[in-house]
Amino acid sequence: MVIHLEKVVPVGRTLDEYIKMFNLTEDDCKKSILSVADGPASFNAEGSQLGYTIKSVDPLYVFNSEQIKNRFDEVIDNIIEQIENTSNNWVWSYHKSPQDLRKNRENVISLFCEDYEQGKKEHRYEIGELPKLKYKDNEYELGLISHFLFLYSEHFDQQFHLDSINEMLRVCQEVRLFPLITLKHEIYPYLDVIIEAFKNKDYECKIETVAYELQPKGNQMLKITKL
Ligand SMILES: C[S@@+](CC[C@H](N)C(=O)[O-])C[C@H]1O[C@@H](n2cnc3c(N)ncnc32)[C@H](O)[C@@H]1O
């Protein structure tokens, strides 16, 4: 896939948000983690500082930090304005207001950009895209994917979702996905079909409620574990 920067919305989340979105325990954080569709999140930057082993994968990483930051600067006003205009449609429990959210996202992009070029040299940020990953079977203990699968289901069909989750489970012993809703704030319509498909392949599938919600009903995470 050729990725066009003018179509990308490089807005990411913090380590604390990842911990809450994925119910990560201290033991989970010690695992080898593959974080797919990680974009400009500061999860890797902050986690690596604490000694965690995290590899981030995203097609966005064909760009350099200046290009990603410039694109962030181009889109952030519009995103926050849209959220301010619909502020009753969002949950202000973790982030307290649209301006608080903006502060968070600006902090994230700074942390990401400060870490990115060095992280690329250390192979902590690698270019890659679902539904295929270049890693070996079971190379990672834990796979995470936040705000990509399910959320953009208008652009990616059910087969893409099945293939992508299958691929993450080939590479990781356990995969966690968040959120389980679409951009219309509705539960992904084929969630049951996906869960049934993996249960039939001898995986344990569990939906867990998490302590993070920005989109209403977006406080659930799917955990799929190899039995
Ligand atoms: C909304 S961002 C989420 C960033 C990060 N996970 C977070 O929650 O802060 C979605 C990311 O998905 C990436 N993406 C787009 N197509 C992809 C694909 N086929 N495989 C993996 N990532 C993809 C985009 O480049 C973008 O960085």
XYZ file of C-alpha atoms and ligand atoms in Angstrom:
254
model
C 0.000 0.000 0.000
C 1.271 3.472 -0.820
C 0.435 5.730 2.092
C -0.426 9.381 1.379
C 0.477 11.713 4.229
C -2.340 14.114 3.368
C -4.828 11.324 4.172
C -3.221 10.412 7.508
C -4.456 11.703 10.861
C -1.397 11.145 13.058
C -2.923 11.489 16.505
C -1.779 9.057 19.189
C -2.207 7.985 22.790
C 0.018 7.753 25.877
C 1.452 4.808 27.812
C -1.118 5.456 30.550
C -3.936 5.280 27.996
C -2.528 2.010 26.610
C -2.287 0.564 30.134
C -5.945 1.408 30.722
C -7.248 0.498 27.239
C -5.620 -2.935 27.404
C -5.832 -3.643 31.161
C -2.054 -4.080 31.157
C -0.643 -5.421 34.432
C 2.984 -5.039 35.551
C 3.570 -8.604 34.338
C 2.041 -7.804 30.937
C 4.408 -4.836 30.579
C 7.403 -7.164 31.086
C 6.374 -9.258 28.052
C 7.740 -8.817 24.543
C 5.099 -6.598 22.965
C 4.230 -6.017 19.315
C 2.068 -2.925 19.010
C 0.497 -2.857 15.558
C -0.963 0.306 13.953
C 0.871 2.188 16.678
C 1.140 5.402 14.667
C 2.411 8.404 16.609
C 1.470 6.991 20.035
C 3.964 7.633 22.839
C 3.474 4.089 24.196
C 6.819 2.912 22.786
C 8.724 6.092 23.767
C 7.468 6.053 27.356
C 7.522 2.247 27.745
C 11.082 1.905 26.417
C 12.242 4.490 28.983
C 10.885 2.140 31.650
C 12.719 -0.841 30.140
C 9.727 -2.456 28.399
C 10.328 -4.399 25.174
C 8.025 -2.859 22.586
C 8.115 -2.971 18.806
C 5.736 -0.581 17.030
C 4.599 -1.329 13.488
C 2.790 1.076 11.174
C 2.843 2.093 7.502
C 3.180 5.690 8.762
C 6.825 5.024 9.605
C 7.858 5.585 5.966
C 7.749 9.277 6.969
C 10.236 11.145 9.143
C 9.390 12.868 12.430
C 9.208 16.329 10.838
C 6.713 15.160 8.236
C 4.572 13.426 10.887
C 4.674 16.463 13.206
C 3.788 18.846 10.354
C 0.809 16.683 9.452
C -0.276 16.630 13.124
C -0.112 20.448 13.193
C -2.235 20.605 10.041
C -5.072 18.463 11.417
C -5.237 19.052 15.169
C -7.247 22.319 15.143
C -9.925 20.779 12.968
C -10.146 17.580 15.040
C -10.510 19.448 18.319
C -13.033 21.848 16.777
C -15.155 18.910 15.580
C -15.019 17.381 19.064
C -15.888 20.715 20.712
C -18.902 21.034 18.414
C -20.129 17.570 19.441
C -18.778 17.521 22.986
C -21.953 15.917 24.386
C -21.250 12.870 22.233
C -18.002 12.098 24.060
C -17.196 10.814 27.532
C -15.128 13.247 29.612
C -14.046 10.914 32.397
C -10.409 10.319 31.487
C -9.866 13.467 29.418
C -11.689 16.307 31.144
C -12.512 18.490 28.122
C -11.651 18.920 24.421
C -8.819 21.292 25.421
C -7.506 18.761 27.935
C -7.580 16.162 25.146
C -5.654 18.526 22.882
C -2.979 19.037 25.547
C -2.648 15.273 25.867
C -2.324 14.740 22.095
C 0.283 17.535 21.802
C 2.273 15.955 24.608
C 2.043 12.559 22.861
C 3.321 13.838 19.500
C 6.249 15.587 21.227
C 7.236 12.427 23.120
C 6.851 10.362 19.951
C 8.925 12.729 17.781
C 11.697 13.022 20.393
C 12.031 9.227 20.438
C 11.227 8.288 16.851
C 14.532 8.668 14.938
C 16.542 6.910 17.682
C 13.781 4.302 18.017
C 13.947 3.613 14.286
C 17.705 2.977 14.572
C 16.948 0.539 17.406
C 14.232 -1.147 15.259
C 11.565 -0.191 17.806
C 9.549 1.464 15.014
C 9.203 -0.624 11.870
C 7.266 -0.064 8.683
C 4.602 -2.715 8.228
C 0.932 -3.175 7.605
C -1.812 -5.674 8.151
C -2.938 -8.131 6.988
C 0.676 -9.401 6.707
C 3.502 -9.021 9.209
C 7.135 -9.922 8.628
C 7.711 -11.509 12.043
C 8.186 -15.192 12.914
C 5.520 -17.469 14.412
C 5.146 -16.775 18.147
C 7.946 -14.180 18.094
C 6.048 -11.957 20.559
C 4.215 -12.740 23.779
C 1.667 -9.962 23.511
C 0.155 -8.192 20.501
C -1.760 -4.927 20.892
C -3.811 -2.993 18.387
C -5.533 0.213 19.318
C -7.879 2.365 17.239
C -7.523 0.609 13.920
C -9.378 -2.723 13.581
C -13.161 -2.442 14.161
C -12.924 1.371 14.286
C -12.283 1.791 10.543
C -14.621 -1.021 9.495
C -16.174 1.163 6.792
C -12.852 0.964 4.955
C -11.808 -2.597 5.817
C -14.138 -5.573 5.353
C -14.770 -8.555 7.603
C -12.230 -10.715 5.745
C -9.540 -8.096 6.321
C -10.365 -8.187 10.038
C -10.202 -12.008 10.162
C -6.941 -12.132 8.202
C -5.363 -9.382 10.298
C -6.270 -10.956 13.639
C -5.130 -14.370 12.350
C -1.802 -12.828 11.370
C -1.354 -11.142 14.753
C -2.121 -14.474 16.441
C 0.447 -16.223 14.250
C 3.092 -13.811 15.556
C 1.851 -13.278 19.157
C 0.694 -15.688 21.829
C -2.049 -13.315 22.885
C -3.692 -10.389 21.102
C -5.679 -7.515 22.637
C -7.842 -5.198 20.563
C -9.392 -1.853 21.557
C -11.944 -0.355 21.072
C -14.692 -2.672 19.813
C -16.691 0.120 18.215
C -16.807 1.855 14.841
C -16.384 5.556 14.112
C -20.178 5.835 14.421
C -19.788 4.807 18.087
C -21.567 1.486 17.430
C -20.278 -1.935 18.450
C -18.533 -3.486 15.422
C -21.409 -5.333 13.702
C -19.453 -8.567 13.068
C -17.866 -8.820 16.508
C -19.818 -12.014 17.316
C -18.798 -13.568 14.000
C -15.126 -12.789 14.686
C -15.289 -14.167 18.227
C -17.057 -17.353 17.049
C -14.453 -17.845 14.300
C -11.565 -17.753 16.781
C -13.332 -19.838 19.442
C -13.762 -22.526 16.763
C -10.009 -22.445 16.206
C -9.300 -23.202 19.879
C -8.617 -19.702 21.086
C -10.035 -18.240 24.261
C -11.876 -14.968 23.545
C -12.774 -12.642 26.395
C -14.330 -9.189 26.330
C -13.099 -7.099 29.253
C -14.421 -3.752 30.437
C -11.609 -1.230 30.860
C -11.113 2.015 32.778
C -10.831 4.166 29.662
C -13.626 5.675 27.633
C -13.682 8.611 25.247
C -16.176 7.346 22.697
C -19.414 6.212 24.391
C -19.534 2.370 24.630
C -15.837 2.392 23.756
C -14.736 0.925 27.088
C -14.356 -2.712 26.081
C -11.308 -4.673 24.964
C -11.161 -8.074 23.242
C -8.475 -10.466 24.479
C -7.728 -13.519 22.298
C -5.365 -16.126 23.773
C -3.953 -19.317 22.310
C -5.120 -22.299 24.399
C -5.969 6.169 14.768
S -4.311 5.674 14.533
C -4.016 4.782 16.041
C -2.638 5.050 16.602
C -2.349 4.353 17.923
N -2.612 2.940 17.877
C -3.117 4.959 19.069
O -4.135 4.387 19.484
O -2.727 6.012 19.560
C -4.479 4.352 13.334
C -3.157 3.900 12.742
O -3.390 2.796 11.867
C -2.377 2.835 10.872
N -2.720 1.945 9.750
C -3.389 2.232 8.606
N -3.480 1.144 7.819
C -2.836 0.138 8.466
C -2.584 -1.251 8.170
N -3.033 -1.820 7.057
N -1.897 -1.985 9.083
C -1.455 -1.425 10.227
N -1.659 -0.124 10.560
C -2.352 0.636 9.697
C -2.317 4.322 10.517
O -1.128 4.663 9.846
C -2.459 4.975 11.885
O -1.210 5.283 12.453
